[in-house]
C-alpha cells in the first residue's frame, strides 16, 4: 500500500469526495423540491437544501484550513529537522560517538 501524506489525501480524496457528495444531494433534493413545489414538503426541502449547502460550504472551508495547517506544520518540522541535522553534521570527527558510523 502506498504511503500518502495527509495533505495529499485531503487534496486527492477528501475534498473532491465531499464536493461530489454535496453535489449529489443538491441534484436529488432539487429534483424532489421541484416535484413537490406546491406542497409544504417542497418548502421544507428547500429550507433543508439551503442548510445543507451552508454545511457543505463550511466543511469545504474547514478542510481547506486544515490542509493549510498541515502543510505549514510539515514545512516547520522539515525545516527544523534539517537544521538539527546540519548541527550534528557540523560536529568534528573527534566529538562523534561510535554510533555516528552506523
mmCIF file of C-alpha atoms in Angstrom, residues 2-89:
data_model
loop_
_atom_site.group_PDB
_atom_site.id
_atom_site.type_symbol
_atom_site.label_atom_id
_atom_site.label_comp_id
_atom_site.label_asym_id
_atom_site.label_seq_id
_atom_site.Cartn_x
_atom_site.Cartn_y
_atom_site.Cartn_z
ATOM 1 C CA UNK A 2 1.345 3.402 -0.979
ATOM 2 C CA UNK A 3 2.056 5.787 1.873
ATOM 3 C CA UNK A 4 0.240 9.081 1.405
ATOM 4 C CA UNK A 5 0.538 12.357 3.261
ATOM 5 C CA UNK A 6 -2.462 13.874 4.981
ATOM 6 C CA UNK A 7 -2.266 16.901 2.687
ATOM 7 C CA UNK A 8 -2.283 14.684 -0.404
ATOM 8 C CA UNK A 9 -5.215 12.691 0.981
ATOM 9 C CA UNK A 10 -7.138 15.907 1.542
ATOM 10 C CA UNK A 11 -6.358 17.191 -1.943
ATOM 11 C CA UNK A 12 -6.903 13.959 -3.846
ATOM 12 C CA UNK A 13 -9.724 12.266 -1.957
ATOM 13 C CA UNK A 14 -11.414 14.012 0.937
ATOM 14 C CA UNK A 15 -12.063 17.420 -0.646
ATOM 15 C CA UNK A 16 -13.208 16.105 -4.058
ATOM 16 C CA UNK A 17 -15.299 13.339 -2.482
ATOM 17 C CA UNK A 18 -17.062 15.736 -0.121
ATOM 18 C CA UNK A 19 -17.743 18.123 -3.032
ATOM 19 C CA UNK A 20 -19.187 15.251 -5.056
ATOM 20 C CA UNK A 21 -21.389 14.168 -2.156
ATOM 21 C CA UNK A 22 -22.615 17.736 -1.758
ATOM 22 C CA UNK A 23 -23.494 17.975 -5.455
ATOM 23 C CA UNK A 24 -25.302 14.625 -5.418
ATOM 24 C CA UNK A 25 -27.558 15.676 -2.559
ATOM 25 C CA UNK A 26 -28.150 19.031 -4.290
ATOM 26 C CA UNK A 27 -29.274 17.356 -7.520
ATOM 27 C CA UNK A 28 -31.555 14.808 -5.897
ATOM 28 C CA UNK A 29 -33.104 17.257 -3.452
ATOM 29 C CA UNK A 30 -33.641 19.920 -6.116
ATOM 30 C CA UNK A 31 -35.481 17.403 -8.260
ATOM 31 C CA UNK A 32 -37.689 16.453 -5.308
ATOM 32 C CA UNK A 33 -38.263 20.120 -4.455
ATOM 33 C CA UNK A 34 -39.451 20.871 -8.000
ATOM 34 C CA UNK A 35 -41.795 17.903 -7.920
ATOM 35 C CA UNK A 36 -43.268 18.962 -4.578
ATOM 36 C CA UNK A 37 -43.216 22.751 -5.050
ATOM 37 C CA UNK A 38 -46.978 23.048 -4.496
ATOM 38 C CA UNK A 39 -46.753 21.265 -1.139
ATOM 39 C CA UNK A 40 -45.382 22.322 2.221
ATOM 40 C CA UNK A 41 -42.899 19.494 1.800
ATOM 41 C CA UNK A 42 -41.350 21.375 -1.114
ATOM 42 C CA UNK A 43 -40.772 24.445 1.067
ATOM 43 C CA UNK A 44 -39.311 22.235 3.783
ATOM 44 C CA UNK A 45 -36.968 20.578 1.298
ATOM 45 C CA UNK A 46 -35.883 23.998 0.022
ATOM 46 C CA UNK A 47 -35.036 25.105 3.553
ATOM 47 C CA UNK A 48 -33.207 21.841 4.226
ATOM 48 C CA UNK A 49 -31.289 22.161 0.958
ATOM 49 C CA UNK A 50 -30.199 25.691 1.847
ATOM 50 C CA UNK A 51 -28.985 24.414 5.232
ATOM 51 C CA UNK A 52 -27.177 21.544 3.523
ATOM 52 C CA UNK A 53 -25.422 23.897 1.109
ATOM 53 C CA UNK A 54 -24.286 26.024 4.033
ATOM 54 C CA UNK A 55 -22.955 22.951 5.815
ATOM 55 C CA UNK A 56 -21.075 21.768 2.715
ATOM 56 C CA UNK A 57 -19.564 25.232 2.263
ATOM 57 C CA UNK A 58 -18.486 25.296 5.924
ATOM 58 C CA UNK A 59 -16.987 21.809 5.609
ATOM 59 C CA UNK A 60 -15.044 22.797 2.493
ATOM 60 C CA UNK A 61 -13.661 25.872 4.257
ATOM 61 C CA UNK A 62 -12.654 23.771 7.258
ATOM 62 C CA UNK A 63 -10.953 21.155 5.101
ATOM 63 C CA UNK A 64 -9.065 23.889 3.266
ATOM 64 C CA UNK A 65 -7.932 25.421 6.575
ATOM 65 C CA UNK A 66 -6.853 22.012 7.912
ATOM 66 C CA UNK A 67 -4.920 21.328 4.712
ATOM 67 C CA UNK A 68 -3.097 24.657 5.022
ATOM 68 C CA UNK A 69 -2.324 23.992 8.696
ATOM 69 C CA UNK A 70 -0.973 20.512 7.942
ATOM 70 C CA UNK A 71 1.190 21.842 5.112
ATOM 71 C CA UNK A 72 2.551 24.550 7.431
ATOM 72 C CA UNK A 73 3.309 22.013 10.132
ATOM 73 C CA UNK A 74 5.073 19.820 7.587
ATOM 74 C CA UNK A 75 7.243 22.750 6.458
ATOM 75 C CA UNK A 76 8.028 23.628 10.079
ATOM 76 C CA UNK A 77 9.050 20.083 11.023
ATOM 77 C CA UNK A 78 11.009 19.555 7.820
ATOM 78 C CA UNK A 79 12.901 22.808 8.330
ATOM 79 C CA UNK A 80 13.590 22.067 11.983
ATOM 80 C CA UNK A 81 14.724 18.531 11.166
ATOM 81 C CA UNK A 82 17.119 19.874 8.532
ATOM 82 C CA UNK A 83 18.527 22.458 10.928
ATOM 83 C CA UNK A 84 19.100 19.909 13.680
ATOM 84 C CA UNK A 85 20.683 17.503 11.194
ATOM 85 C CA UNK A 86 23.069 20.152 9.940
ATOM 86 C CA UNK A 87 24.120 20.911 13.518
ATOM 87 C CA UNK A 88 25.019 17.264 14.053
ATOM 88 C CA UNK A 89 26.949 17.051 10.810
#
